[in-house]
């Protein structure tokens, strides 16, 4: 409760404040030099920035990390690596529960389908993209033209450099940048603590502070079967951070909506987030109840469940934030001020004046198209789950079906995730040997088919065709039992078989994916044309209006690409109490005792056994004012010297409005302290070799 | 999963079966004499029936029970008494967790707001009700006229007999019966086992079978401060039941929808149940996450949480059942057959032929009016929670506000729950000294206000007025902290203060209740006029058509009034396995060990300590084919001699379609075995005096 209640106060304080705050997720090639100089008297050099960039790692499909030794050692959060840890676990070797440490490199465990990317260079391709899109094109034509030129740029770059190449849309279309990445696909697990200390306090403490989590894990990238050489890596600070110190966060914030208009936020508040939240609650209840039936069920469901609970708690906070009239009032007055500035200038008015009405129009379309697109196509697109068919095997089936159809088209005309530049990532996911559990798949698919029937009505033709006259749980069981896609060789066979092979397949999941594919593609196309493309154009205009009025010294909304944030290590006031910036090892033992060592506040046995060895005063977690959001998890926190002082793993509950507004009064990024990580490695886990490697003591 | 998958098989078997099954929730004054004779060669006498009726007890607001000694001893389920057990508990004396046993009558604990009712007589008042309703009246006029005559009948009866008098609408308006009850308001707790054995297996085992639950509790009714004399009570069977034996269940099934048309069931499937289910999931997640923050939170939330989880699991089963095309197909063909019979007879056609179209019309209205009515008025009506204001204190505030307004109207024109005949029950709830926890209230109200804002949009005028410019959690906190209604004396003061006093009150919850009352009353009136009244009339016609075509030998849909069900003790086939009818004490110890004594499969210490004393072969739970539904919980199971052989506490998952269809192939009622109850009382709890009292050994 306290978080939500604090929103109003936070927003008001910010309105009243005059100093420019530690706000922003800045592009690495246009860092906030003036702000840093003004507020913190710090001037990063080009080398400082380049080193930090090349030491920063994009982890898998949604997290951040960093190199922390010259031998390819990667540090991230336990929860960012959780999916891989889970995939390496079995009933008898449960690394998620018990932790893992490879004393020797030979013991490091290869992750089945993990990809890390390291940003090598940034190139502005705005002019080329814009030139390829005729100014008088319809939204459909504009989108097609833009997609084509972006694919061409990416392909050229990849052919030329051999690097993964992504054209990134910044400022909602105000700028286009080409990002080139060095890609690592042989990634091995080095160290993970027990889940119970990684997410100590579980759901109740998630997004709260004070915290006491060793949310850290170490991996290593390999090339040609040997540890990769990574000359750009972050040194370990000998002393850690102290209160009021300036720190930096280099990571991959996933998505923000700070440019969103009030009409757009109102839709998020009243429809989009509540709909998504209902889905998360539904899945949480389904997995939790299934997990309670046995310890093995609980193990199988745990990674999904934690991801869902995290999303649920985040969404509860976001909806509560948007429902706070003070928060939207602030956005409303900012929007009014900007529009008034535009209206004063006839040329700006001519170019950008209609942008807000265009967003409003797209929001109306979104209201009616959102659900259908989510149900059939899904937010993740291509490789993510559509809401109606929540199953890893269904995703594999759909990917096979679509690949067979897309691969014969010219590259630029394909769905984006099937373009040549993405082929390798697609194959890595498709042919992953990670375990897939029939029982868990059946529960997930059965529940989502049930939702499909509820939301479209059980008599709707596509629903009836998908269910083939059965109740959803029975149909899910039949589909999962009958499919051969658990077998990676069968996936490879179908991947090679092409369109005819797919059409001839009797696999029930392939048949289902084919059945719904027409409707899914149509829903996606409608959504792109009526919602995404008009929004892209309108927000591009708003961005350009801001550039024209206030200069280029702005940061774009987050896009899961590398950003630099900065901030100060400091506590905050909450309900007349001052929350201190640091917690300690002593604190985690006290908190476990307060809760009688009951889950999720039960310390792992190793911690209880080694309590005597640990110094109660060692800093464990801390908070700072840096501007972060989901995707930043696993980001290193570094000091002015670029040395690791912490590891971002969360934001506090007051920061959950960060999607649409930064607040410095109470919003905080939460990190594991580098001193806590080191002491735990040495004194709890006896991971001497690892501790020596990160401190360069070897 | 297995339950839901089995629906299709069950329904098909039933269609194929020819023998008339053990179906029906029969009125005590028109028992299924022919069926019992035909199928079981049993002819109950009038005395047998009257004794069973007067030994049966309606427990509180939604359960069943029975007298089991001449000194007012009442047996029911632990889960039926849970609300009272919880209200008697505190942080330091947690009877829900630890159980309770009063060795002496002086130690029995008075429940703060519990009412038991025992049916004394039934009188047919159909003619008088129908006469008072002009045949050409509009729905509004008809409803008003009917409400007036029913209130008059009740008032007359209460004045004359001093008994609680309810006019019950049977066959959806085909018949009206006057039920007179002896009412007990001094009810004391005698015995409750630990929650962990009462609901052993928790949510995972709920609605499943085999089961191992001591879901039993004992209370005692008092009159004038002394144990009431209850000459009608059920004797304890010395031998219990055996397989294939005929048994009877006498209890208060709450609600069924077996007469509902297919159009009506489709709405339930696609809108009504999914909407309700989303609410249950939402509340489950909110209470579960709040409960995880501390053991005391968990204790405070537990009764609410278990009720919610039970509803959620039930609704999941019901939706899955309705989504099974085989189930609705059966209803469709039954409806078609009935309509064909009506269409063949011009007179029937003239009188009843439009009934199905009228239901369809009302269902259309329901689609648009349901949510608003639930949000503002609530399913429970009057004393139940509206969805948007889920708080005990809000309910008290609303009851005070409405009572002040209603009491000055003529009795017949008042909202039903404020009529004189209901005044005493209303006061018992209003002035209950049961504990109300500010923190729990705030969580519940905050979440429901958030849902209110989501579903109507945060900018809707009533939402904005209710929130007074604050985020829902902050507003909830302010409302609960600011209200003085926790103080029973303050409630009494406001109850006496009348309309002027209420209008002058600055209590924030009184003000909120007044704010929304106009809209809530309007929503209720619309719903009654457009949905309930037309449905009542149309289903009354369908009932009469059935009477005309098939005679009076029918049972009406459940109405939370006393019914007699009968059935056979027997197992059932499931996935090629034969599920045996009985479980044993040995089974509960095995199951606890299988799960490593982890919650919710952890046996209470007393059970673990007394394992040696217990005979592993004692029957613990059993199933029978009797036709039951929610509200039957706590019903005695008796043999031909009318002796107690068991205590209904659940249905298996295959029986969850019972709301709209009885299935004998797999659907079963689940009971605690009388031998298990007795052995536990003697050998686990040392409750010798209680065991002696129920067996008459004293």
mmCIF file with all atom_site columns, C-alpha atoms in Angstrom, chain A residues 363-526:
data_model
loop_
_atom_site.group_PDB
_atom_site.id
_atom_site.type_symbol
_atom_site.label_atom_id
_atom_site.label_alt_id
_atom_site.label_comp_id
_atom_site.label_asym_id
_atom_site.label_entity_id
_atom_site.label_seq_id
_atom_site.pdbx_PDB_ins_code
_atom_site.Cartn_x
_atom_site.Cartn_y
_atom_site.Cartn_z
_atom_site.occupancy
_atom_site.B_iso_or_equiv
_atom_site.pdbx_formal_charge
_atom_site.auth_seq_id
_atom_site.auth_comp_id
_atom_site.auth_asym_id
_atom_site.auth_atom_id
_atom_site.pdbx_PDB_model_num
ATOM 1   C CA . UNK A 1 363 ? -6.107  5.181   -29.537 1.00 0.00 ? 363 UNK A CA 1
ATOM 2   C CA . UNK A 1 364 ? -9.727  4.739   -30.607 1.00 0.00 ? 364 UNK A CA 1
ATOM 3   C CA . UNK A 1 365 ? -8.636  2.070   -33.063 1.00 0.00 ? 365 UNK A CA 1
ATOM 4   C CA . UNK A 1 366 ? -6.474  0.486   -30.399 1.00 0.00 ? 366 UNK A CA 1
ATOM 5   C CA . UNK A 1 367 ? -9.457  0.186   -28.091 1.00 0.00 ? 367 UNK A CA 1
ATOM 6   C CA . UNK A 1 368 ? -11.175 -2.095  -30.557 1.00 0.00 ? 368 UNK A CA 1
ATOM 7   C CA . UNK A 1 369 ? -8.148  -3.884  -32.074 1.00 0.00 ? 369 UNK A CA 1
ATOM 8   C CA . UNK A 1 370 ? -5.886  -4.457  -29.085 1.00 0.00 ? 370 UNK A CA 1
ATOM 9   C CA . UNK A 1 371 ? -7.478  -7.587  -27.697 1.00 0.00 ? 371 UNK A CA 1
ATOM 10  C CA . UNK A 1 372 ? -7.809  -9.422  -30.990 1.00 0.00 ? 372 UNK A CA 1
ATOM 11  C CA . UNK A 1 373 ? -4.180  -8.762  -31.809 1.00 0.00 ? 373 UNK A CA 1
ATOM 12  C CA . UNK A 1 374 ? -2.998  -9.918  -28.391 1.00 0.00 ? 374 UNK A CA 1
ATOM 13  C CA . UNK A 1 375 ? -5.142  -13.045 -28.493 1.00 0.00 ? 375 UNK A CA 1
ATOM 14  C CA . UNK A 1 376 ? -4.052  -14.213 -31.925 1.00 0.00 ? 376 UNK A CA 1
ATOM 15  C CA . UNK A 1 377 ? -0.690  -12.604 -32.518 1.00 0.00 ? 377 UNK A CA 1
ATOM 16  C CA . UNK A 1 378 ? 0.702   -11.715 -29.095 1.00 0.00 ? 378 UNK A CA 1
ATOM 17  C CA . UNK A 1 379 ? 2.793   -8.899  -27.816 1.00 0.00 ? 379 UNK A CA 1
ATOM 18  C CA . UNK A 1 380 ? 6.112   -10.621 -28.385 1.00 0.00 ? 380 UNK A CA 1
ATOM 19  C CA . UNK A 1 381 ? 5.446   -11.102 -32.085 1.00 0.00 ? 381 UNK A CA 1
ATOM 20  C CA . UNK A 1 382 ? 6.517   -14.105 -34.016 1.00 0.00 ? 382 UNK A CA 1
ATOM 21  C CA . UNK A 1 383 ? 8.362   -15.925 -31.278 1.00 0.00 ? 383 UNK A CA 1
ATOM 22  C CA . UNK A 1 384 ? 6.273   -14.754 -28.337 1.00 0.00 ? 384 UNK A CA 1
ATOM 23  C CA . UNK A 1 385 ? 3.079   -16.436 -27.185 1.00 0.00 ? 385 UNK A CA 1
ATOM 24  C CA . UNK A 1 386 ? -0.245  -15.233 -28.460 1.00 0.00 ? 386 UNK A CA 1
ATOM 25  C CA . UNK A 1 387 ? -2.580  -14.999 -25.471 1.00 0.00 ? 387 UNK A CA 1
ATOM 26  C CA . UNK A 1 388 ? -4.953  -17.617 -26.831 1.00 0.00 ? 388 UNK A CA 1
ATOM 27  C CA . UNK A 1 389 ? -2.257  -20.262 -27.337 1.00 0.00 ? 389 UNK A CA 1
ATOM 28  C CA . UNK A 1 390 ? 0.105   -20.015 -24.402 1.00 0.00 ? 390 UNK A CA 1
ATOM 29  C CA . UNK A 1 391 ? 2.429   -22.913 -25.132 1.00 0.00 ? 391 UNK A CA 1
ATOM 30  C CA . UNK A 1 392 ? 6.078   -23.267 -26.081 1.00 0.00 ? 392 UNK A CA 1
ATOM 31  C CA . UNK A 1 393 ? 5.189   -26.062 -28.482 1.00 0.00 ? 393 UNK A CA 1
ATOM 32  C CA . UNK A 1 394 ? 2.513   -23.959 -30.145 1.00 0.00 ? 394 UNK A CA 1
ATOM 33  C CA . UNK A 1 395 ? 5.089   -21.198 -30.647 1.00 0.00 ? 395 UNK A CA 1
ATOM 34  C CA . UNK A 1 396 ? 7.429   -23.683 -32.260 1.00 0.00 ? 396 UNK A CA 1
ATOM 35  C CA . UNK A 1 397 ? 4.625   -24.907 -34.501 1.00 0.00 ? 397 UNK A CA 1
ATOM 36  C CA . UNK A 1 398 ? 3.695   -21.394 -35.524 1.00 0.00 ? 398 UNK A CA 1
ATOM 37  C CA . UNK A 1 399 ? 7.295   -20.468 -36.200 1.00 0.00 ? 399 UNK A CA 1
ATOM 38  C CA . UNK A 1 400 ? 7.678   -23.510 -38.450 1.00 0.00 ? 400 UNK A CA 1
ATOM 39  C CA . UNK A 1 401 ? 4.446   -22.730 -40.279 1.00 0.00 ? 401 UNK A CA 1
ATOM 40  C CA . UNK A 1 402 ? 5.390   -19.104 -40.836 1.00 0.00 ? 402 UNK A CA 1
ATOM 41  C CA . UNK A 1 403 ? 8.983   -19.770 -41.718 1.00 0.00 ? 403 UNK A CA 1
ATOM 42  C CA . UNK A 1 404 ? 7.864   -22.122 -44.470 1.00 0.00 ? 404 UNK A CA 1
ATOM 43  C CA . UNK A 1 405 ? 5.669   -19.409 -45.894 1.00 0.00 ? 405 UNK A CA 1
ATOM 44  C CA . UNK A 1 406 ? 7.929   -16.410 -45.354 1.00 0.00 ? 406 UNK A CA 1
ATOM 45  C CA . UNK A 1 407 ? 11.212  -17.840 -46.580 1.00 0.00 ? 407 UNK A CA 1
ATOM 46  C CA . UNK A 1 408 ? 10.058  -17.903 -50.203 1.00 0.00 ? 408 UNK A CA 1
ATOM 47  C CA . UNK A 1 409 ? 9.224   -14.165 -50.155 1.00 0.00 ? 409 UNK A CA 1
ATOM 48  C CA . UNK A 1 410 ? 11.727  -11.404 -50.929 1.00 0.00 ? 410 UNK A CA 1
ATOM 49  C CA . UNK A 1 411 ? 13.554  -10.577 -47.706 1.00 0.00 ? 411 UNK A CA 1
ATOM 50  C CA . UNK A 1 412 ? 12.104  -7.081  -47.320 1.00 0.00 ? 412 UNK A CA 1
ATOM 51  C CA . UNK A 1 413 ? 8.519   -8.289  -47.680 1.00 0.00 ? 413 UNK A CA 1
ATOM 52  C CA . UNK A 1 414 ? 8.714   -10.856 -44.905 1.00 0.00 ? 414 UNK A CA 1
ATOM 53  C CA . UNK A 1 415 ? 7.422   -10.455 -41.383 1.00 0.00 ? 415 UNK A CA 1
ATOM 54  C CA . UNK A 1 416 ? 10.292  -8.789  -39.576 1.00 0.00 ? 416 UNK A CA 1
ATOM 55  C CA . UNK A 1 417 ? 11.288  -11.774 -37.399 1.00 0.00 ? 417 UNK A CA 1
ATOM 56  C CA . UNK A 1 418 ? 11.672  -13.978 -40.504 1.00 0.00 ? 418 UNK A CA 1
ATOM 57  C CA . UNK A 1 419 ? 14.054  -11.677 -42.348 1.00 0.00 ? 419 UNK A CA 1
ATOM 58  C CA . UNK A 1 420 ? 17.516  -13.069 -43.028 1.00 0.00 ? 420 UNK A CA 1
ATOM 59  C CA . UNK A 1 421 ? 19.159  -10.907 -40.386 1.00 0.00 ? 421 UNK A CA 1
ATOM 60  C CA . UNK A 1 422 ? 17.050  -12.642 -37.735 1.00 0.00 ? 422 UNK A CA 1
ATOM 61  C CA . UNK A 1 423 ? 17.360  -16.180 -39.063 1.00 0.00 ? 423 UNK A CA 1
ATOM 62  C CA . UNK A 1 424 ? 20.100  -17.304 -36.735 1.00 0.00 ? 424 UNK A CA 1
ATOM 63  C CA . UNK A 1 425 ? 18.273  -16.145 -33.593 1.00 0.00 ? 425 UNK A CA 1
ATOM 64  C CA . UNK A 1 426 ? 15.138  -17.816 -34.862 1.00 0.00 ? 426 UNK A CA 1
ATOM 65  C CA . UNK A 1 427 ? 16.934  -21.128 -35.376 1.00 0.00 ? 427 UNK A CA 1
ATOM 66  C CA . UNK A 1 428 ? 18.504  -20.961 -31.939 1.00 0.00 ? 428 UNK A CA 1
ATOM 67  C CA . UNK A 1 429 ? 15.064  -20.727 -30.343 1.00 0.00 ? 429 UNK A CA 1
ATOM 68  C CA . UNK A 1 430 ? 13.497  -23.253 -32.676 1.00 0.00 ? 430 UNK A CA 1
ATOM 69  C CA . UNK A 1 431 ? 16.064  -25.983 -32.132 1.00 0.00 ? 431 UNK A CA 1
ATOM 70  C CA . UNK A 1 432 ? 16.694  -25.423 -28.428 1.00 0.00 ? 432 UNK A CA 1
ATOM 71  C CA . UNK A 1 433 ? 17.038  -28.716 -26.564 1.00 0.00 ? 433 UNK A CA 1
ATOM 72  C CA . UNK A 1 434 ? 15.632  -27.059 -23.400 1.00 0.00 ? 434 UNK A CA 1
ATOM 73  C CA . UNK A 1 435 ? 13.139  -29.362 -21.661 1.00 0.00 ? 435 UNK A CA 1
ATOM 74  C CA . UNK A 1 436 ? 9.445   -28.922 -22.431 1.00 0.00 ? 436 UNK A CA 1
ATOM 75  C CA . UNK A 1 437 ? 7.056   -30.516 -19.942 1.00 0.00 ? 437 UNK A CA 1
ATOM 76  C CA . UNK A 1 438 ? 3.853   -32.004 -21.330 1.00 0.00 ? 438 UNK A CA 1
ATOM 77  C CA . UNK A 1 439 ? 1.920   -31.477 -18.133 1.00 0.00 ? 439 UNK A CA 1
ATOM 78  C CA . UNK A 1 440 ? 2.887   -27.823 -17.776 1.00 0.00 ? 440 UNK A CA 1
ATOM 79  C CA . UNK A 1 441 ? 2.241   -27.204 -21.471 1.00 0.00 ? 441 UNK A CA 1
ATOM 80  C CA . UNK A 1 442 ? -1.209  -28.772 -21.135 1.00 0.00 ? 442 UNK A CA 1
ATOM 81  C CA . UNK A 1 443 ? -2.136  -26.603 -18.165 1.00 0.00 ? 443 UNK A CA 1
ATOM 82  C CA . UNK A 1 444 ? -0.967  -23.430 -19.886 1.00 0.00 ? 444 UNK A CA 1
ATOM 83  C CA . UNK A 1 445 ? -2.556  -24.207 -23.228 1.00 0.00 ? 445 UNK A CA 1
ATOM 84  C CA . UNK A 1 446 ? -5.803  -25.428 -21.659 1.00 0.00 ? 446 UNK A CA 1
ATOM 85  C CA . UNK A 1 447 ? -6.169  -22.252 -19.632 1.00 0.00 ? 447 UNK A CA 1
ATOM 86  C CA . UNK A 1 448 ? -5.414  -20.016 -22.596 1.00 0.00 ? 448 UNK A CA 1
ATOM 87  C CA . UNK A 1 449 ? -7.803  -21.883 -24.893 1.00 0.00 ? 449 UNK A CA 1
ATOM 88  C CA . UNK A 1 450 ? -10.433 -21.441 -22.182 1.00 0.00 ? 450 UNK A CA 1
ATOM 89  C CA . UNK A 1 451 ? -9.746  -17.712 -22.166 1.00 0.00 ? 451 UNK A CA 1
ATOM 90  C CA . UNK A 1 452 ? -9.979  -17.647 -25.950 1.00 0.00 ? 452 UNK A CA 1
ATOM 91  C CA . UNK A 1 453 ? -13.436 -19.221 -25.717 1.00 0.00 ? 453 UNK A CA 1
ATOM 92  C CA . UNK A 1 454 ? -14.510 -16.812 -22.979 1.00 0.00 ? 454 UNK A CA 1
ATOM 93  C CA . UNK A 1 455 ? -13.365 -13.686 -24.741 1.00 0.00 ? 455 UNK A CA 1
ATOM 94  C CA . UNK A 1 456 ? -14.671 -14.464 -28.200 1.00 0.00 ? 456 UNK A CA 1
ATOM 95  C CA . UNK A 1 457 ? -17.579 -16.636 -27.101 1.00 0.00 ? 457 UNK A CA 1
ATOM 96  C CA . UNK A 1 458 ? -17.454 -20.423 -27.301 1.00 0.00 ? 458 UNK A CA 1
ATOM 97  C CA . UNK A 1 459 ? -19.630 -20.444 -30.418 1.00 0.00 ? 459 UNK A CA 1
ATOM 98  C CA . UNK A 1 460 ? -17.449 -18.096 -32.479 1.00 0.00 ? 460 UNK A CA 1
ATOM 99  C CA . UNK A 1 461 ? -16.362 -19.998 -35.612 1.00 0.00 ? 461 UNK A CA 1
ATOM 100 C CA . UNK A 1 462 ? -12.585 -19.771 -35.106 1.00 0.00 ? 462 UNK A CA 1
ATOM 101 C CA . UNK A 1 463 ? -12.951 -20.845 -31.477 1.00 0.00 ? 463 UNK A CA 1
ATOM 102 C CA . UNK A 1 464 ? -15.075 -23.815 -32.500 1.00 0.00 ? 464 UNK A CA 1
ATOM 103 C CA . UNK A 1 465 ? -12.603 -24.821 -35.185 1.00 0.00 ? 465 UNK A CA 1
ATOM 104 C CA . UNK A 1 466 ? -9.694  -24.530 -32.762 1.00 0.00 ? 466 UNK A CA 1
ATOM 105 C CA . UNK A 1 467 ? -11.433 -26.624 -30.103 1.00 0.00 ? 467 UNK A CA 1
ATOM 106 C CA . UNK A 1 468 ? -12.725 -29.304 -32.500 1.00 0.00 ? 468 UNK A CA 1
ATOM 107 C CA . UNK A 1 469 ? -15.788 -30.008 -30.357 1.00 0.00 ? 469 UNK A CA 1
ATOM 108 C CA . UNK A 1 470 ? -13.904 -30.491 -27.107 1.00 0.00 ? 470 UNK A CA 1
ATOM 109 C CA . UNK A 1 471 ? -13.682 -28.608 -23.838 1.00 0.00 ? 471 UNK A CA 1
ATOM 110 C CA . UNK A 1 472 ? -10.495 -26.504 -23.689 1.00 0.00 ? 472 UNK A CA 1
ATOM 111 C CA . UNK A 1 473 ? -8.604  -28.672 -21.155 1.00 0.00 ? 473 UNK A CA 1
ATOM 112 C CA . UNK A 1 474 ? -9.416  -31.835 -23.108 1.00 0.00 ? 474 UNK A CA 1
ATOM 113 C CA . UNK A 1 475 ? -8.406  -30.206 -26.375 1.00 0.00 ? 475 UNK A CA 1
ATOM 114 C CA . UNK A 1 476 ? -5.129  -28.965 -24.875 1.00 0.00 ? 476 UNK A CA 1
ATOM 115 C CA . UNK A 1 477 ? -4.312  -32.437 -23.615 1.00 0.00 ? 477 UNK A CA 1
ATOM 116 C CA . UNK A 1 478 ? -4.998  -33.949 -27.019 1.00 0.00 ? 478 UNK A CA 1
ATOM 117 C CA . UNK A 1 479 ? -2.866  -31.332 -28.791 1.00 0.00 ? 479 UNK A CA 1
ATOM 118 C CA . UNK A 1 480 ? 0.143   -31.674 -26.509 1.00 0.00 ? 480 UNK A CA 1
ATOM 119 C CA . UNK A 1 481 ? -0.003  -35.458 -26.271 1.00 0.00 ? 481 UNK A CA 1
ATOM 120 C CA . UNK A 1 482 ? -0.415  -35.773 -30.019 1.00 0.00 ? 482 UNK A CA 1
ATOM 121 C CA . UNK A 1 483 ? 2.373   -33.448 -31.103 1.00 0.00 ? 483 UNK A CA 1
ATOM 122 C CA . UNK A 1 484 ? 5.847   -34.696 -32.032 1.00 0.00 ? 484 UNK A CA 1
ATOM 123 C CA . UNK A 1 485 ? 7.398   -31.244 -31.775 1.00 0.00 ? 485 UNK A CA 1
ATOM 124 C CA . UNK A 1 486 ? 9.024   -32.063 -28.436 1.00 0.00 ? 486 UNK A CA 1
ATOM 125 C CA . UNK A 1 487 ? 11.571  -33.881 -30.591 1.00 0.00 ? 487 UNK A CA 1
ATOM 126 C CA . UNK A 1 488 ? 14.149  -31.386 -31.892 1.00 0.00 ? 488 UNK A CA 1
ATOM 127 C CA . UNK A 1 489 ? 14.888  -33.685 -34.875 1.00 0.00 ? 489 UNK A CA 1
ATOM 128 C CA . UNK A 1 490 ? 11.232  -33.471 -35.894 1.00 0.00 ? 490 UNK A CA 1
ATOM 129 C CA . UNK A 1 491 ? 11.420  -29.674 -35.773 1.00 0.00 ? 491 UNK A CA 1
ATOM 130 C CA . UNK A 1 492 ? 14.519  -29.776 -37.955 1.00 0.00 ? 492 UNK A CA 1
ATOM 131 C CA . UNK A 1 493 ? 12.778  -32.093 -40.381 1.00 0.00 ? 493 UNK A CA 1
ATOM 132 C CA . UNK A 1 494 ? 9.774   -29.778 -40.663 1.00 0.00 ? 494 UNK A CA 1
ATOM 133 C CA . UNK A 1 495 ? 12.024  -26.732 -40.937 1.00 0.00 ? 495 UNK A CA 1
ATOM 134 C CA . UNK A 1 496 ? 13.668  -28.307 -43.989 1.00 0.00 ? 496 UNK A CA 1
ATOM 135 C CA . UNK A 1 497 ? 10.411  -29.679 -45.380 1.00 0.00 ? 497 UNK A CA 1
ATOM 136 C CA . UNK A 1 498 ? 9.185   -26.313 -46.655 1.00 0.00 ? 498 UNK A CA 1
ATOM 137 C CA . UNK A 1 499 ? 5.643   -25.300 -47.400 1.00 0.00 ? 499 UNK A CA 1
ATOM 138 C CA . UNK A 1 500 ? 4.579   -28.648 -48.846 1.00 0.00 ? 500 UNK A CA 1
ATOM 139 C CA . UNK A 1 501 ? 5.978   -30.542 -45.905 1.00 0.00 ? 501 UNK A CA 1
ATOM 140 C CA . UNK A 1 502 ? 4.125   -28.269 -43.486 1.00 0.00 ? 502 UNK A CA 1
ATOM 141 C CA . UNK A 1 503 ? 0.889   -28.652 -45.448 1.00 0.00 ? 503 UNK A CA 1
ATOM 142 C CA . UNK A 1 504 ? 1.281   -32.435 -45.406 1.00 0.00 ? 504 UNK A CA 1
ATOM 143 C CA . UNK A 1 505 ? 2.010   -32.580 -41.673 1.00 0.00 ? 505 UNK A CA 1
ATOM 144 C CA . UNK A 1 506 ? -0.654  -34.203 -39.513 1.00 0.00 ? 506 UNK A CA 1
ATOM 145 C CA . UNK A 1 507 ? 0.900   -32.859 -36.310 1.00 0.00 ? 507 UNK A CA 1
ATOM 146 C CA . UNK A 1 508 ? -2.064  -31.409 -34.382 1.00 0.00 ? 508 UNK A CA 1
ATOM 147 C CA . UNK A 1 509 ? -0.163  -28.288 -33.291 1.00 0.00 ? 509 UNK A CA 1
ATOM 148 C CA . UNK A 1 510 ? 1.028   -27.608 -36.838 1.00 0.00 ? 510 UNK A CA 1
ATOM 149 C CA . UNK A 1 511 ? -2.564  -27.974 -37.966 1.00 0.00 ? 511 UNK A CA 1
ATOM 150 C CA . UNK A 1 512 ? -3.788  -25.610 -35.255 1.00 0.00 ? 512 UNK A CA 1
ATOM 151 C CA . UNK A 1 513 ? -1.100  -23.050 -36.103 1.00 0.00 ? 513 UNK A CA 1
ATOM 152 C CA . UNK A 1 514 ? -2.126  -23.223 -39.756 1.00 0.00 ? 514 UNK A CA 1
ATOM 153 C CA . UNK A 1 515 ? -5.794  -22.920 -38.840 1.00 0.00 ? 515 UNK A CA 1
ATOM 154 C CA . UNK A 1 516 ? -5.380  -19.651 -36.958 1.00 0.00 ? 516 UNK A CA 1
ATOM 155 C CA . UNK A 1 517 ? -2.571  -18.156 -39.005 1.00 0.00 ? 517 UNK A CA 1
ATOM 156 C CA . UNK A 1 518 ? -4.748  -16.289 -41.480 1.00 0.00 ? 518 UNK A CA 1
ATOM 157 C CA . UNK A 1 519 ? -6.742  -14.595 -38.746 1.00 0.00 ? 519 UNK A CA 1
ATOM 158 C CA . UNK A 1 520 ? -3.581  -13.879 -36.759 1.00 0.00 ? 520 UNK A CA 1
ATOM 159 C CA . UNK A 1 521 ? -1.807  -12.264 -39.705 1.00 0.00 ? 521 UNK A CA 1
ATOM 160 C CA . UNK A 1 522 ? -4.887  -10.210 -40.503 1.00 0.00 ? 522 UNK A CA 1
ATOM 161 C CA . UNK A 1 523 ? -5.148  -9.028  -36.896 1.00 0.00 ? 523 UNK A CA 1
ATOM 162 C CA . UNK A 1 524 ? -1.481  -8.069  -36.890 1.00 0.00 ? 524 UNK A CA 1
ATOM 163 C CA . UNK A 1 525 ? -1.779  -6.208  -40.148 1.00 0.00 ? 525 UNK A CA 1
ATOM 164 C CA . UNK A 1 526 ? -4.821  -4.286  -38.984 1.00 0.00 ? 526 UNK A CA 1
#
